[in-house]
Coordinates of C-alpha atoms and ligand atoms in Angstrom, one line a residue:
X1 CA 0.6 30.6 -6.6
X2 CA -3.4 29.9 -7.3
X3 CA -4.0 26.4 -8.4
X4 CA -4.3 25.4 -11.5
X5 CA -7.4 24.1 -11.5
X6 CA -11.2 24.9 -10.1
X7 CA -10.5 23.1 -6.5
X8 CA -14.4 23.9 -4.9
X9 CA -15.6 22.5 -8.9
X10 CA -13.7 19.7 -8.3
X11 CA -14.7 18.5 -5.1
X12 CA -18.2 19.2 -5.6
X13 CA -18.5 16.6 -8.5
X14 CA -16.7 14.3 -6.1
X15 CA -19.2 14.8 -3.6
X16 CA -17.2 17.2 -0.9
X17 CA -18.4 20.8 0.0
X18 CA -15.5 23.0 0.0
X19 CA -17.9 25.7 2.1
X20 CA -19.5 23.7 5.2
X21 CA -17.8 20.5 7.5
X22 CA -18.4 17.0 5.2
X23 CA -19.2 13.5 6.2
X24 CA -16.8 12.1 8.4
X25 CA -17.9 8.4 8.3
X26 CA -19.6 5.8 5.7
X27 CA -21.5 3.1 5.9
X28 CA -23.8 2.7 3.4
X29 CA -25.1 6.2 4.7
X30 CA -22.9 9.3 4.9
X31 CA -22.3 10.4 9.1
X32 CA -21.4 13.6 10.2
X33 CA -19.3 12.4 13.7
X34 CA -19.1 14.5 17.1
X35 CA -15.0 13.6 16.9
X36 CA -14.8 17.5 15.9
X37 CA -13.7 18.8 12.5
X38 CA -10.4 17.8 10.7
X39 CA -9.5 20.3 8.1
X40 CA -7.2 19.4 5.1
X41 CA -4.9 21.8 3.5
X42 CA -3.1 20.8 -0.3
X43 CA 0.9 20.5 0.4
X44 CA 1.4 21.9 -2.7
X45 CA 0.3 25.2 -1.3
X46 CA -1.0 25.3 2.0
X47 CA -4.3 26.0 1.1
X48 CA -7.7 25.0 2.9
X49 CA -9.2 22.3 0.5
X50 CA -12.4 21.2 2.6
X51 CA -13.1 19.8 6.0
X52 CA -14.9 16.0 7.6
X53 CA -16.7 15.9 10.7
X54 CA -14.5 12.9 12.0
X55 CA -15.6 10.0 13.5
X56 CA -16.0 8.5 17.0
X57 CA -16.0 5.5 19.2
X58 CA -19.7 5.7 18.4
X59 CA -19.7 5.4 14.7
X60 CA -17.0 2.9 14.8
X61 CA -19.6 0.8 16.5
X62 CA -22.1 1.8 14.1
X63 CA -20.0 0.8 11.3
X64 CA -18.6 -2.5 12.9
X65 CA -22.6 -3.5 13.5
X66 CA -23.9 -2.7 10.1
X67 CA -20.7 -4.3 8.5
X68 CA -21.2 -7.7 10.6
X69 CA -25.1 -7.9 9.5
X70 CA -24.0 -7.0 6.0
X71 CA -21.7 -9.5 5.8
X72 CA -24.3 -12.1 7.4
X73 CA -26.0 -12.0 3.7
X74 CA -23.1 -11.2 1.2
X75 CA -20.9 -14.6 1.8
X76 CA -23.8 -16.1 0.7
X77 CA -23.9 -14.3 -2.6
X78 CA -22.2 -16.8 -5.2
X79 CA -18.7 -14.8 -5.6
X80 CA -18.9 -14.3 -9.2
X81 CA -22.3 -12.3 -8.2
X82 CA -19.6 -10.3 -5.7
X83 CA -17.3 -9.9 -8.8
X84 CA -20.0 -8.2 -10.7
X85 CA -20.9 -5.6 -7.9
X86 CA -16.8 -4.6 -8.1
X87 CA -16.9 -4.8 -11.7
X88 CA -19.6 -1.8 -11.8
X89 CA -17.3 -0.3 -9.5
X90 CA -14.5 -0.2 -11.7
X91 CA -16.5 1.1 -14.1
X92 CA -17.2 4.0 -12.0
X93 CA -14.0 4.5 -10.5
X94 CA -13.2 5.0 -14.8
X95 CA -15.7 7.6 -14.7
X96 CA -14.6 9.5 -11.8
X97 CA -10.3 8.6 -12.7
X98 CA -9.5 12.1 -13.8
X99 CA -11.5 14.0 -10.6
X100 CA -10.1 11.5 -8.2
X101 CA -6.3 11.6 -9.3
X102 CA -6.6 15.5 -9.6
X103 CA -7.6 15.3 -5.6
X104 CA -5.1 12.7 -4.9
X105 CA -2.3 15.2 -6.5
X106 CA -3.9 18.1 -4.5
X107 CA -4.3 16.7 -1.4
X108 CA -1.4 14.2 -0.8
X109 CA 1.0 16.4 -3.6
X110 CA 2.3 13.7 -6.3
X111 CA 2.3 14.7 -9.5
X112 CA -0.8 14.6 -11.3
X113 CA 0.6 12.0 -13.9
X114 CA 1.2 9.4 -10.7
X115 CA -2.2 10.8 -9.3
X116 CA -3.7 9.4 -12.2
X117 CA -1.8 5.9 -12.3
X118 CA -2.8 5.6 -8.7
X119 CA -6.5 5.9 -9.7
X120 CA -5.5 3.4 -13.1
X121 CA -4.5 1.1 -10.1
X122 CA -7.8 0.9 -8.0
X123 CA -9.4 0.0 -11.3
X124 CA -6.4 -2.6 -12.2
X125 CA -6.9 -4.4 -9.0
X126 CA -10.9 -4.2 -9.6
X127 CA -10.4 -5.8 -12.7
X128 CA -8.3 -8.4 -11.4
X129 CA -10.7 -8.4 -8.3
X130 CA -13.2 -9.3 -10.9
X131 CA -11.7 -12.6 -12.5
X132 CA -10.6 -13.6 -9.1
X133 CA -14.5 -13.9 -8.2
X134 CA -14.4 -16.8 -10.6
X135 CA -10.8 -18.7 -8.7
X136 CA -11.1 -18.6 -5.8
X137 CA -9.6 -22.0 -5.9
X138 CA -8.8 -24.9 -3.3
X139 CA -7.0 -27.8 -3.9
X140 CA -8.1 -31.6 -3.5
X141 CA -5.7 -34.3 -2.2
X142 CA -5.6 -38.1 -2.4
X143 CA -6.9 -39.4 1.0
X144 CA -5.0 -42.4 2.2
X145 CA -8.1 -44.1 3.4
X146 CA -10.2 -46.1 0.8
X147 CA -13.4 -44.3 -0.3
X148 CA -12.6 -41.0 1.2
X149 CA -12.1 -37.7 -0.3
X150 CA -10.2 -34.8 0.3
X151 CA -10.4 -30.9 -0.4
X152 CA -9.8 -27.8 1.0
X153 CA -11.8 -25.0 0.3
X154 CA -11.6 -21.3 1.3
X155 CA -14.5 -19.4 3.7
X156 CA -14.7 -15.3 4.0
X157 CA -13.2 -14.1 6.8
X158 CA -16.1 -11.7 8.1
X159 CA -15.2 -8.0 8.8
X160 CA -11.3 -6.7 7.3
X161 CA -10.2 -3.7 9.1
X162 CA -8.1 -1.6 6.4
X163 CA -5.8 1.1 7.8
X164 CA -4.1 2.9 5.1
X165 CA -1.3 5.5 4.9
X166 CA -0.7 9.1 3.5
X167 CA 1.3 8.2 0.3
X168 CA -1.4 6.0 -1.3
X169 CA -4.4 7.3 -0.1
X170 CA -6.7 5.5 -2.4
X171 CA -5.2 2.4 -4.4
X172 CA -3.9 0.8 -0.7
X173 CA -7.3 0.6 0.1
X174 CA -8.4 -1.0 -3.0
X175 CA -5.9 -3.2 -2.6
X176 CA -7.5 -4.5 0.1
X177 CA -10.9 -3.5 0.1
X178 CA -11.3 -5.3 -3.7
X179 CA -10.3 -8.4 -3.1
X180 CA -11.6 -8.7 0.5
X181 CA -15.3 -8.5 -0.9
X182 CA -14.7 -10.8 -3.9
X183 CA -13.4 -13.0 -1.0
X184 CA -17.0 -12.1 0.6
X185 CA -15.8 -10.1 3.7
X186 CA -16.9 -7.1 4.1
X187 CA -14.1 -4.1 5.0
X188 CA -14.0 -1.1 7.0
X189 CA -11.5 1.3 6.1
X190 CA -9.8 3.6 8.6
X191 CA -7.7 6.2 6.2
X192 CA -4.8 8.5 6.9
X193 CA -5.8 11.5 9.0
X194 CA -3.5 13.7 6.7
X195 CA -5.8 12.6 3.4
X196 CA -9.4 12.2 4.1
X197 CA -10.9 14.0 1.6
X198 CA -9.5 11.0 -0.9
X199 CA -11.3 8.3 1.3
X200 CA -14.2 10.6 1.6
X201 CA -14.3 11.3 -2.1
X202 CA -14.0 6.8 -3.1
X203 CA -16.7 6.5 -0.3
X204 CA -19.1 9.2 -3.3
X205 CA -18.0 7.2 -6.3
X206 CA -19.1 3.7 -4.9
X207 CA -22.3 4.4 -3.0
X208 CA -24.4 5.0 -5.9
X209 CA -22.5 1.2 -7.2
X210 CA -23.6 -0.1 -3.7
X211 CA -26.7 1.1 -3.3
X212 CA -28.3 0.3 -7.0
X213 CA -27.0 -3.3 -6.1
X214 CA -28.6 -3.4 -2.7
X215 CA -24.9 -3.7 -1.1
X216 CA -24.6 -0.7 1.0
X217 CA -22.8 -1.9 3.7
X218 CA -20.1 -3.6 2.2
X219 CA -17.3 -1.1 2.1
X220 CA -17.3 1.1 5.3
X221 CA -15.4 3.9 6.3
X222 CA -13.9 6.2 9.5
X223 CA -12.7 8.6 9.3
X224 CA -11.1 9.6 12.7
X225 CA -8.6 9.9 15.5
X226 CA -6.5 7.1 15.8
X227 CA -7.3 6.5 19.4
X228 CA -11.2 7.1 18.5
X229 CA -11.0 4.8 15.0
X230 CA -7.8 3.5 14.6
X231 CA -6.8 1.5 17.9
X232 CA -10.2 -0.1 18.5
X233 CA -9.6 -1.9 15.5
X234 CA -6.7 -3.4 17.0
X235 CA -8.5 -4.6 19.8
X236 CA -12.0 -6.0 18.2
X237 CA -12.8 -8.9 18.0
X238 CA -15.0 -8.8 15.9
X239 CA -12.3 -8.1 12.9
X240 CA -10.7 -11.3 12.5
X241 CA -8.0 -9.5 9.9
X242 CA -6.3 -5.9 10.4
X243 CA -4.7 -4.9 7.4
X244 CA -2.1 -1.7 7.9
X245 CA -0.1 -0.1 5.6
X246 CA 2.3 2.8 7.5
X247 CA 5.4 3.2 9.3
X248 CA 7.4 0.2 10.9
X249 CA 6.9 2.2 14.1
X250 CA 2.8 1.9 13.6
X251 CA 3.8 -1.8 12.3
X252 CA 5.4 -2.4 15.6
X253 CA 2.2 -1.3 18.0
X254 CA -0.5 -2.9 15.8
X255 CA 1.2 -6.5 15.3
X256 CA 1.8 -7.1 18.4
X257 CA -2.0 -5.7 19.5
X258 CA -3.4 -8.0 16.9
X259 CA -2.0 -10.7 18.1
X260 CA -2.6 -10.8 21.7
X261 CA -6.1 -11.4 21.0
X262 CA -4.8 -13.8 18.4
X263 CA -6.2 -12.1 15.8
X264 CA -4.3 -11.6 12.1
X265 CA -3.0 -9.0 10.9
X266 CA -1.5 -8.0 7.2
X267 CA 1.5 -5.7 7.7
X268 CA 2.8 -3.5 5.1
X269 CA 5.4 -1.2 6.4
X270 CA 8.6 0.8 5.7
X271 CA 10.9 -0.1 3.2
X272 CA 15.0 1.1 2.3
X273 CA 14.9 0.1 -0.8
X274 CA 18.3 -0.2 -3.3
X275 CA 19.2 0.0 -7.1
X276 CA 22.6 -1.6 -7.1
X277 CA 24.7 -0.7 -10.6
X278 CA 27.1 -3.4 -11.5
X279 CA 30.0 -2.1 -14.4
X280 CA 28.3 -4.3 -16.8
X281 CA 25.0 -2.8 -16.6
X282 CA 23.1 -0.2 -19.1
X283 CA 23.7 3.1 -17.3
X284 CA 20.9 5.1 -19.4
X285 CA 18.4 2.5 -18.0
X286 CA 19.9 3.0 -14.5
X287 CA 19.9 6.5 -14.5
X288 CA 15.5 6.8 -15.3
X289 CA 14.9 4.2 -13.1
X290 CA 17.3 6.1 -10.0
X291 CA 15.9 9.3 -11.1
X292 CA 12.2 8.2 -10.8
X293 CA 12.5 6.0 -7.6
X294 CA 14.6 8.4 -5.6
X295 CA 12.2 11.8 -6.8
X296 CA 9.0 10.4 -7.6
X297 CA 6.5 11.1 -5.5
X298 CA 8.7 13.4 -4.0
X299 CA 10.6 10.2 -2.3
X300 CA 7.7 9.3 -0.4
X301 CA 6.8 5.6 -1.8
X302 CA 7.4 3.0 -0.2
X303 CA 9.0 1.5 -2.6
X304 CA 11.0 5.0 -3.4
X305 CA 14.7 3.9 -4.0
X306 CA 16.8 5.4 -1.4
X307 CA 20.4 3.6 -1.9
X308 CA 22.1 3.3 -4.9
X309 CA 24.7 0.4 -4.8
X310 CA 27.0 1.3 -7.7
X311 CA 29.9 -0.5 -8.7
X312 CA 33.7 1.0 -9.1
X313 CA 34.0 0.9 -12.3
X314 CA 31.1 3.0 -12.9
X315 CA 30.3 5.1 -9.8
X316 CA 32.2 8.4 -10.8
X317 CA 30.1 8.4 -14.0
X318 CA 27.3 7.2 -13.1
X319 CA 27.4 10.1 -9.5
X320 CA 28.1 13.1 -12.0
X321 CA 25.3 11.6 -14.6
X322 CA 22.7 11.5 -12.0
X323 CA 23.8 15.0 -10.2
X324 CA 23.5 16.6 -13.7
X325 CA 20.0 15.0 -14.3
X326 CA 19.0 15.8 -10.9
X327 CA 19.7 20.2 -11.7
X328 CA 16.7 19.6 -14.5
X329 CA 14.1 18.5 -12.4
X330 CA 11.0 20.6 -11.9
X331 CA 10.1 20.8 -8.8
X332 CA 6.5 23.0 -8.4
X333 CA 3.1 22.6 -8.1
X334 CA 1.7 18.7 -8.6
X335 CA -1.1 19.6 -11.2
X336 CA 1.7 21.8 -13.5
X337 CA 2.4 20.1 -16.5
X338 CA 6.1 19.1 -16.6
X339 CA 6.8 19.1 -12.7
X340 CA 8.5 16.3 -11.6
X341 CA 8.7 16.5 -8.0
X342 CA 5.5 17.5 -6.0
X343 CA 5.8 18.3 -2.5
X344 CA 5.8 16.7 0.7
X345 CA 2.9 16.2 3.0
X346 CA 3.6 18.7 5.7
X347 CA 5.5 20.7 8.0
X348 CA 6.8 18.4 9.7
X349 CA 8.1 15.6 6.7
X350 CA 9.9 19.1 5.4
X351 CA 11.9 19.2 9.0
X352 CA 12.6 15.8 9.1
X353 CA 14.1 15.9 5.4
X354 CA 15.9 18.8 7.0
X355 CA 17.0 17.2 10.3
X356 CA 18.4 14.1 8.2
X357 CA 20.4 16.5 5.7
X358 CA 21.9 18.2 9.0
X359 CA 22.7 14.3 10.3
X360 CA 24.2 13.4 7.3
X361 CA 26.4 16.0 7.1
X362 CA 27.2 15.7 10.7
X363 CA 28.0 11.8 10.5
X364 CA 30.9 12.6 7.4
X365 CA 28.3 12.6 4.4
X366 CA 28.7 14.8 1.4
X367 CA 25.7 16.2 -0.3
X368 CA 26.1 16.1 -3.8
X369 CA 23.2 18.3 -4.9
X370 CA 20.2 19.8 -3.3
X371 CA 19.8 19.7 0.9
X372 CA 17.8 21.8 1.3
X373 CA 13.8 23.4 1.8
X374 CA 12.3 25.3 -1.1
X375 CA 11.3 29.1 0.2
X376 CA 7.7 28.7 -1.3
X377 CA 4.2 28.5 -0.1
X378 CA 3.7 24.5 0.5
X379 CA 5.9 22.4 1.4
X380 CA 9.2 21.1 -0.8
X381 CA 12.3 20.4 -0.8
X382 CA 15.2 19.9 -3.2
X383 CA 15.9 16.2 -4.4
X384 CA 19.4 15.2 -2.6
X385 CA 22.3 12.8 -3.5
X386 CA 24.3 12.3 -0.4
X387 CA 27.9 10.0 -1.2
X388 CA 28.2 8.1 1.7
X389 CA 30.1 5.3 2.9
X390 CA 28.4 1.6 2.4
X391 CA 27.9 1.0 6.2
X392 CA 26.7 4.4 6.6
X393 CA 24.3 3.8 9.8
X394 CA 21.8 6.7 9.3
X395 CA 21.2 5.2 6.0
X396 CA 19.8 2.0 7.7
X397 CA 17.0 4.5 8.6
X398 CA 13.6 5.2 6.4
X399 CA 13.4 9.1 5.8
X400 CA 10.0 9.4 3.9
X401 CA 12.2 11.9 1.4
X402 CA 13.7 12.5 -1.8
X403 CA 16.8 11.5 -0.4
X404 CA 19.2 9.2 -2.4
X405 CA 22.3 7.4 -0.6
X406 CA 25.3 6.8 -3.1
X407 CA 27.3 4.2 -1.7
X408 CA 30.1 2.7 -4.0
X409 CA 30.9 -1.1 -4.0
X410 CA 33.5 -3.6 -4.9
X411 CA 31.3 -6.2 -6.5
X412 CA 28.1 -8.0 -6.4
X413 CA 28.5 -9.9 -3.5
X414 CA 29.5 -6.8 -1.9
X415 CA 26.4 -5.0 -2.7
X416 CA 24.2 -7.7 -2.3
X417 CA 25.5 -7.7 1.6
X418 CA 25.4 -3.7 1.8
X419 CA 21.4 -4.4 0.1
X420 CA 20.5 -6.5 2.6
X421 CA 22.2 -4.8 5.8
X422 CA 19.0 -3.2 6.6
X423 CA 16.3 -3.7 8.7
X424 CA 13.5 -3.5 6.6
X425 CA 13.0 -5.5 3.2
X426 CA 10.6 -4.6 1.1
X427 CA 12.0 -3.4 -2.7
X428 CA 15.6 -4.4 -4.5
X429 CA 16.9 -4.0 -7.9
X430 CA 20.3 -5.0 -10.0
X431 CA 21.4 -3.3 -13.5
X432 CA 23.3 -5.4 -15.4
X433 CA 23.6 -7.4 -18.5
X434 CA 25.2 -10.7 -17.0
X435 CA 22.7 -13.1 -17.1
X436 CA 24.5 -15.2 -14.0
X437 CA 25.3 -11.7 -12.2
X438 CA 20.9 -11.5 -12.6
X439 CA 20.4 -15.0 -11.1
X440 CA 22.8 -14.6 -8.5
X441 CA 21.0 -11.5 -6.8
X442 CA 17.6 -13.1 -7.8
X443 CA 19.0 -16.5 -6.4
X444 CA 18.3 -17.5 -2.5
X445 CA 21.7 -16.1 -1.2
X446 CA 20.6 -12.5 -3.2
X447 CA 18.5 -10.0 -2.4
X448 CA 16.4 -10.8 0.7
X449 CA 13.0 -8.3 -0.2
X450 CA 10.5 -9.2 -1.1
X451 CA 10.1 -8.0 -4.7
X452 CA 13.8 -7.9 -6.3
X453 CA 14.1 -6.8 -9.8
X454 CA 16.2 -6.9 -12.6
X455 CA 17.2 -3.7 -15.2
X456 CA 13.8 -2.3 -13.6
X457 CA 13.6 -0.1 -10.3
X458 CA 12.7 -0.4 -7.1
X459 CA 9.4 1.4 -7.5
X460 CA 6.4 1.4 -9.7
X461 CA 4.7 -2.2 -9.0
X462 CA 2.6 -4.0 -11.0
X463 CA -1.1 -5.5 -9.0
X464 CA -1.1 -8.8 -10.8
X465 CA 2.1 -9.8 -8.7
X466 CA 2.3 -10.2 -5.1
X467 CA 3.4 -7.2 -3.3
X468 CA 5.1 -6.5 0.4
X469 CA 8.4 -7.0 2.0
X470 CA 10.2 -8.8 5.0
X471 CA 11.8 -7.9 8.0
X472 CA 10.8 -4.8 9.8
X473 CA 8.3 -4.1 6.2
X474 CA 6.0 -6.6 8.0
X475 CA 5.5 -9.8 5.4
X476 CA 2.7 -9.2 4.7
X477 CA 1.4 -10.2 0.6
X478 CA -1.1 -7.6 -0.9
X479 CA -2.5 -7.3 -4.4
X480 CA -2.2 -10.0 -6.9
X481 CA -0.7 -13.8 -7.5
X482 CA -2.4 -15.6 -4.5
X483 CA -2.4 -12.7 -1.8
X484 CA -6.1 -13.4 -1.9
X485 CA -5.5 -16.1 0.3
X486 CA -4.7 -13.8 3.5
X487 CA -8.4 -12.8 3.4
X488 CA -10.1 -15.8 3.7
X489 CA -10.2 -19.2 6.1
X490 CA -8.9 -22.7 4.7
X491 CA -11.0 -25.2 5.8
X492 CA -9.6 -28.7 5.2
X493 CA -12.6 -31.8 4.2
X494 CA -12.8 -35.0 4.2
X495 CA -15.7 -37.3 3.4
X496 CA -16.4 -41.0 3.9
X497 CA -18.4 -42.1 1.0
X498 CA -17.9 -45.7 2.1
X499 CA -19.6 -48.2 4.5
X500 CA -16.2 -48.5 7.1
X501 CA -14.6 -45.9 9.2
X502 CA -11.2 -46.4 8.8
X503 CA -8.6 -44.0 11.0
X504 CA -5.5 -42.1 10.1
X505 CA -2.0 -43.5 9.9
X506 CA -3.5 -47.1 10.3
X507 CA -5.1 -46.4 13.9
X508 CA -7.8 -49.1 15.3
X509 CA -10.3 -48.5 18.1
X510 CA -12.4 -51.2 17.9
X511 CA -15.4 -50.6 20.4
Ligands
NAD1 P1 1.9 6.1 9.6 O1 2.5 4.9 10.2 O2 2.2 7.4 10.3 O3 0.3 6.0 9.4 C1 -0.3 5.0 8.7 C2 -1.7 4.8 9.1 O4 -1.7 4.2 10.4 C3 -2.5 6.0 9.3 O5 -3.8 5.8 8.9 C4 -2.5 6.3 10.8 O6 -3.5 7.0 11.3 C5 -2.5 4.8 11.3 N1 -2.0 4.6 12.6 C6 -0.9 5.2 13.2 N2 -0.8 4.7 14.5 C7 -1.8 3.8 14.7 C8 -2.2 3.1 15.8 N3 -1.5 3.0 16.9 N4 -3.3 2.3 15.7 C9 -4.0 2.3 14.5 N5 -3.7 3.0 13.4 C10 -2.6 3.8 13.5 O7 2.5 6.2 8.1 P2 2.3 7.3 7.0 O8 3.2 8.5 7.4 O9 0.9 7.6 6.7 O10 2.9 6.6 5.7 C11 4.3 6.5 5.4 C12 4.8 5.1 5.8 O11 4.0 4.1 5.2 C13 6.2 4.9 5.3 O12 7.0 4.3 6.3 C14 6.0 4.0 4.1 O13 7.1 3.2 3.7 C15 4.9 3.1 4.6 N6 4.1 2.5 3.5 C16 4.3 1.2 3.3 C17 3.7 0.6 2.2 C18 3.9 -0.9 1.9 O14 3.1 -1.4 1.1 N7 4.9 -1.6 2.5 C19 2.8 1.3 1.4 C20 2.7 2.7 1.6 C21 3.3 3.3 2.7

């Protein structure tokens, strides 16, 4: 079916020509690259939104070099000055929230609803980016030498590299992006291949924002091949922090590639994320919160749960609850009002949802509802329920689906051990109304993810907090709370206000 909406209208006021080859890099001017022309199609139909002229070798250098002199001058703008040029940004980004979350839903195929709060997000973490500009605190200590003080205080890095994934093609970035220039580094973005007209469309909204403040520069973007844009990153020097959001297997080439030149990187990778049930717990509040982190976003968060741990007692009713919930579920075109469940990327996400129905099944799983591809234009699938048994090994695998594991369990210990018998460890929940059955999985023998909730699911994040996971999901800290601290360098001081020079721990040199 047509789309809903005016798609060439739309991208227009966002900046993007739907008729000739757009922009393909960013750096306080707009760069059509020789890397040759990447088109992008909307999952939710196949259809040919717009195309970039991607990026090459040769504008990654351009962008490195103006990012590095840029940066020369903005650390030395006060940061509350710094928080002033992202709070005009917010500002636009509330201007432009119902054009960008309409292109997010078009081209990357969530519902328009979560299109929106992904938008509502970039402008959260401005906001917070904005009082942040004002704490970007150090601590001071007590020296043990007379007349000495201590402090620590916190330096900009210099240039962040920001490589971001399909499923949150704009508020990962802004993440980032946001709190690296309050922390006065500058950033260059490398964005999914599969969504650049999103990155291309955030580069529009903030260059007016940059250039009326005289900050072009700033925020940079490629977008490119990874081996023209993406890998170099890995190797420069010149970007003393690599922040990557993606797949454990892109987690897994870009740590170790960062580090061999001793260089940091923030990692935020896959996650297999469980909702375990206990018999105690509020099964209405279980149900919405399974529901929405197993089909939101068509299953292709993150955080999206993919295990539910569910307790004896309740498991039969719980199963035939969810099954029954699951048969009303609209699935259909992201911008139609009352869909649900929005597509997946591409192609190739709809054969692996395929492949891992087929290896469930093969391996002695039952599939409960759904299971297979939807015979329309674009590219869904049915939400599944697959009953399995708790140390189901295929389940110990992310597949980037609306795929939900039922595994039954004895008791909380029980689950907590199924919960944890993963590799990766990024997002956890328990429903229940014991308070010591709460504290237990909370407790440091629970859950070991790194968010872990209580009668709340595994997805849907707040920015204030600190967000990322453990294990194979990298542990790396984005967002809020102190994550801050990742994009910037400690320095430790000490000064001698006196007329001796007394050493540490009682040392004398007497010369
Ligand atoms: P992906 O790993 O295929 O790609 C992510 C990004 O990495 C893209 O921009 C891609 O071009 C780039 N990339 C890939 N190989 C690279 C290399 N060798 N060098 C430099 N860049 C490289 O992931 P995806 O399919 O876009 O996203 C889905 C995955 O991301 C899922 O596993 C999901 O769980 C994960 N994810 C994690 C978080 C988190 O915060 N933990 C958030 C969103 C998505």
């Amino acid at each position: 079916m047509a789309s809903p909406i005016d798609v060439p209208a739309l991208l227009r006021r966002l900046g993007i020509d739907s008729e000739s080859t757009n922009a393909g890099a960013y750096d306080g001017a707009f760069t059509h690259g020789d890397g040759g022309e990447l088109v992008s199609h909307s999952p939710a139909d196949g259809a040919r939104l717009a195309s970039v002229a991607q990026a090459t070798r040769d504008d990654y250098e351009r962008s490195v070099r103006t990012g590095l002199e840029t940066f020369d001058r903005w650390r030395m703008l006060p940061a509350p000055q710094r928080g002033e040029v992202l709070r005009q940004i917010a500002e636009a980004l509330r201007a432009s929230k119902d054009d960008l979350g309409a292109l997010v839903s078009l081209e990357m195929g969530k519902v328009l609803s979560e299109g929106l709060g992904e938008v509502q997000e970039m402008i959260d973490i401005a906001d917070f980016g904005v009082g942040l500009s004002r704490q970007l605190y150090g601590l001071t200590m007590h020296s043990e030498r007379p007349q000495h003080r201590m402090y620590e205080q916190w330096h900009p890095l210099g240039t962040v590299g920001v490589i971001s994934a399909f499923n949150f093609p704009v508020a990962v970035w802004a993440w980032n992006a946001f709190i690296a220039m309050v922390c006065g580094d500058v950033a260059l973005w490398k964005p999914s291949e599969k969504t650049p007209l999103s990155a291309l469309a955030v580069c529009h909204i903030i260059d007016p924002v940059l250039e009326r403040t005289g900050w072009r520069g700033v925020l940079n973007c490629v977008i490119g091949d990874v081996d023209e844009v993406g890998e170099p990153m890995l190797d420069d020097r010149r970007l003393p922090l690599v922040s990557a959001t993606g797949s454990c297997r892109m987690g897994k080439i870009v740590g170790p590639r960062v580090a061999a030149r001793l260089g940091r990187s923030l990692l935020e990778l896959g996650g297999n994320n469980a909702i375990i049930v206990l018999d105690d717990a509020n099964l209405d509040l279980a149900l919405v919160a399974t529901a929405f982190g197993a089909v939101g976003t068509a299953g292709q968060r993150c955080t999206s749960t993919r295990r539910l741990l569910v307790q004896k007692g309740v498991a039969a009713e719980l199963t035939e609850r969810l099954v029954k919930s699951y048969s009303s579920i609209r699935i259909g075109h992201p911008l139609e009002d009352g869909v649900l469940c929005g597509p997946l990327i591409d192609g190739d996400a709809v054969t692996m949802f395929t492949d891992a129905v087929a290896r469930i099944r093969a391996d002695g799983g039952e599939i409960l509802c759904g299971g297979s591809a939807v015979d329309r234009p674009g590219h869904y699938v049915e939400p599944t329920i697959a009953r399995v048994p708790p140390d189901f090994a295929f389940a110990k695998d992310e597949t980037f689906a609306p795929i939900l594991y039922v595994m039954e369990v004895d008791d909380l210990d029980h689950a907590i051990r199924v919960n944890n018998d993963v590799p990766q460890g990024l997002s956890s929940a328990v429903f229940t109304d014991s308070m010591r059955a709460a504290e237990r999985f909370l407790s440091h023998a629970g859950s070991d993810c790194g968010i872990a909730n209580v009668n709340i699911g595994t997805s849907g994040a707040e920015i204030g907090g600190a967000f990322g996971g453990e294990k194979e999901t990298g542990g790396g800290r984005e967002a809020g709370s102190d994550a801050w601290k990742a994009y910037m360098r400690r320095q430790t001081c000490t000064l001698n206000w006196g007329d001796d020079l007394p050493l540490a721990q009682g040392v004398t040199f007497d010369v």
